[in-house]
Amino acid sequence: MARQVDVLIIGAGAAGMMAGIFAARRGRRVLILDHARAPGEKIRISGGGRCNFTNIHAGPKNYLSSNPHFAKSALARFTPQDFLAMVEGHGIGWHEKTLGQLFCNDSARDIIRMLTAELADAGAELHLQCEIDDLEKTAAGFRLRCSAGEIIAASVIVASGGKSIPKMGATGLAYRIAGQFGLGLIETRPGLVPLTLDPQLLAELSALSGVAVDAEASHGRTRFREALLFTHRGLSGPAILQISSFWREGEDIQLAIEPDRDFAALLKAAKRENGRQAAQTALSQHLPKRLAQYITEREGLVRPLADMPDKALEALGQKLHCWPVTPAGSEGYRTAEVTLGGVDTSHLDSKTMQAKTVPGLFFIGECVDVTGWLGGYNFQWAWASGHAAGQAA
């Protein structure tokens, strides 16, 4: 015999659990299904195991979407301060790292325990290791067939995430359900992901693998100032992950190494103080030695500073602040933190996250075409969109 619930949620991640909490608080009979062995697996691994659970600066400007206005309503009605109040209510210690990023003092598992405790207190049920077979619309709502049996629900909230980090169990289930019910999709691609280089450039930069430096990565008018990391595959670090969401294959990105530092002036001063030293030696006072060696050898400036005209030193400084790189691609969904694109927001109500043409069907979190910057913004979208759907389903 089929089981009946008011709200069926597919996905026990950040968005799904948040939706379950708020739906159950309204007295709705809530069942959350997930194929994983434990809830909140992406929460568990996030932020180096400490979960960058929100960003105090989160606002619509920090999100990419084909409709940049779509996220405004949900973000305004459940703010970073609202989630922080929940965190503090559970006695979870937290700290601000940089740029408004809030982390747990101890473990990301504290956030998972908080969410599951809230679900239990509200009376929601969580069923794990459950495989979804089929979802169909009925006159009264929806019928889902899964490994746990048949479930009848008045409302269904799809919170199964995107395609990023498939080893954590990510699938395209949400997109298949959206397509089944006639909802449009915006092209999906990896976001917040390391970028790869072609073999020739990779070989040229091989000596820099493991080197990290403060840098600004830019693409068009978009720029991010954070750490840059050279890897054995290409480029990574927060600055690269941020710009990767704006970059497209075949396009350049611009790197500015230590953008606040006037390298030309430093090199000229070093030339006056000790003209016998090499440019590499002078640069290595301000940059990692391997990077200083690479850039001076690449520019053919391996003579003593006294033998170099000031124009050559100015050109070297300019190269460090305007270094164009054409990535070959990205590392893909395997290491991407998020999925760009997804369920077309023009098919959803921005206040409730409900499909406009399918009453009772909601899409939230990463599967929707709303993608945040690196730094807690995507978790805030999960909390906010989950809250919106939980209040309406």
Short mmCIF file of N, CA and C in Angstrom, two decimals, residues 19 38 46 87 96 106 116 128 131 138 167 196 222 252 268 287 295 310 319 321 348 351 355 388:
data_model
loop_
_atom_site.label_atom_id
_atom_site.label_comp_id
_atom_site.label_asym_id
_atom_site.label_seq_id
_atom_site.Cartn_x
_atom_site.Cartn_y
_atom_site.Cartn_z
N ALA A 19 14.49 22.93 3.50
CA ALA A 19 13.08 22.92 3.08
C ALA A 19 12.26 22.02 4.00
N ALA A 38 24.46 8.92 4.14
CA ALA A 38 24.36 9.92 5.20
C ALA A 38 23.87 11.23 4.60
N SER A 46 32.89 20.34 2.87
CA SER A 46 33.09 21.74 2.48
C SER A 46 33.99 22.48 3.45
N VAL A 87 22.57 28.76 13.84
CA VAL A 87 23.86 28.21 14.24
C VAL A 87 24.15 28.52 15.71
N GLU A 96 34.78 34.35 11.38
CA GLU A 96 34.88 34.91 10.03
C GLU A 96 36.32 34.77 9.58
N ASP A 106 34.84 24.15 14.78
CA ASP A 106 35.25 22.76 14.95
C ASP A 106 35.07 21.92 13.69
N THR A 116 19.80 17.99 11.10
CA THR A 116 19.06 16.75 11.38
C THR A 116 18.30 16.86 12.70
N LEU A 128 17.28 7.29 4.02
CA LEU A 128 18.51 7.27 3.22
C LEU A 128 18.64 5.97 2.45
N GLU A 131 16.72 4.59 -3.70
CA GLU A 131 16.86 4.87 -5.13
C GLU A 131 15.52 5.28 -5.74
N THR A 138 -0.35 13.12 -10.56
CA THR A 138 -1.68 12.54 -10.42
C THR A 138 -2.68 13.66 -10.21
N LYS A 167 31.73 11.78 -7.39
CA LYS A 167 32.12 10.75 -6.42
C LYS A 167 31.30 10.86 -5.14
N THR A 196 42.69 24.05 -16.62
CA THR A 196 43.81 23.29 -17.16
C THR A 196 44.49 24.07 -18.27
N THR A 222 35.11 41.51 -15.02
CA THR A 222 35.02 40.77 -13.76
C THR A 222 36.40 40.43 -13.24
N ASP A 252 40.67 34.18 -23.05
CA ASP A 252 41.80 34.46 -22.17
C ASP A 252 41.30 34.85 -20.78
N LYS A 268 64.04 49.07 -10.00
CA LYS A 268 64.89 50.25 -10.21
C LYS A 268 65.64 50.61 -8.92
N LEU A 287 58.57 37.86 -4.27
CA LEU A 287 57.81 36.78 -4.90
C LEU A 287 58.45 35.44 -4.55
N ILE A 295 59.83 34.08 -14.43
CA ILE A 295 59.42 35.28 -15.15
C ILE A 295 60.63 36.01 -15.72
N ASP A 310 66.15 50.92 -17.76
CA ASP A 310 64.93 51.05 -16.95
C ASP A 310 63.69 50.61 -17.72
N LYS A 319 54.58 43.06 -17.21
CA LYS A 319 54.25 41.66 -17.48
C LYS A 319 53.64 40.98 -16.25
N HIS A 321 51.89 42.36 -14.01
CA HIS A 321 50.56 42.90 -13.75
C HIS A 321 49.59 42.69 -14.90
N LEU A 348 10.04 29.14 -12.91
CA LEU A 348 9.80 29.02 -11.47
C LEU A 348 9.30 30.33 -10.89
N LYS A 351 9.24 33.62 -5.51
CA LYS A 351 8.89 33.69 -4.09
C LYS A 351 8.76 32.31 -3.46
N ALA A 355 7.21 25.38 -9.70
CA ALA A 355 7.09 25.42 -11.15
C ALA A 355 5.78 26.10 -11.54
N ALA A 388 12.30 29.19 1.22
CA ALA A 388 11.19 29.67 0.38
C ALA A 388 10.24 28.53 0.02
#
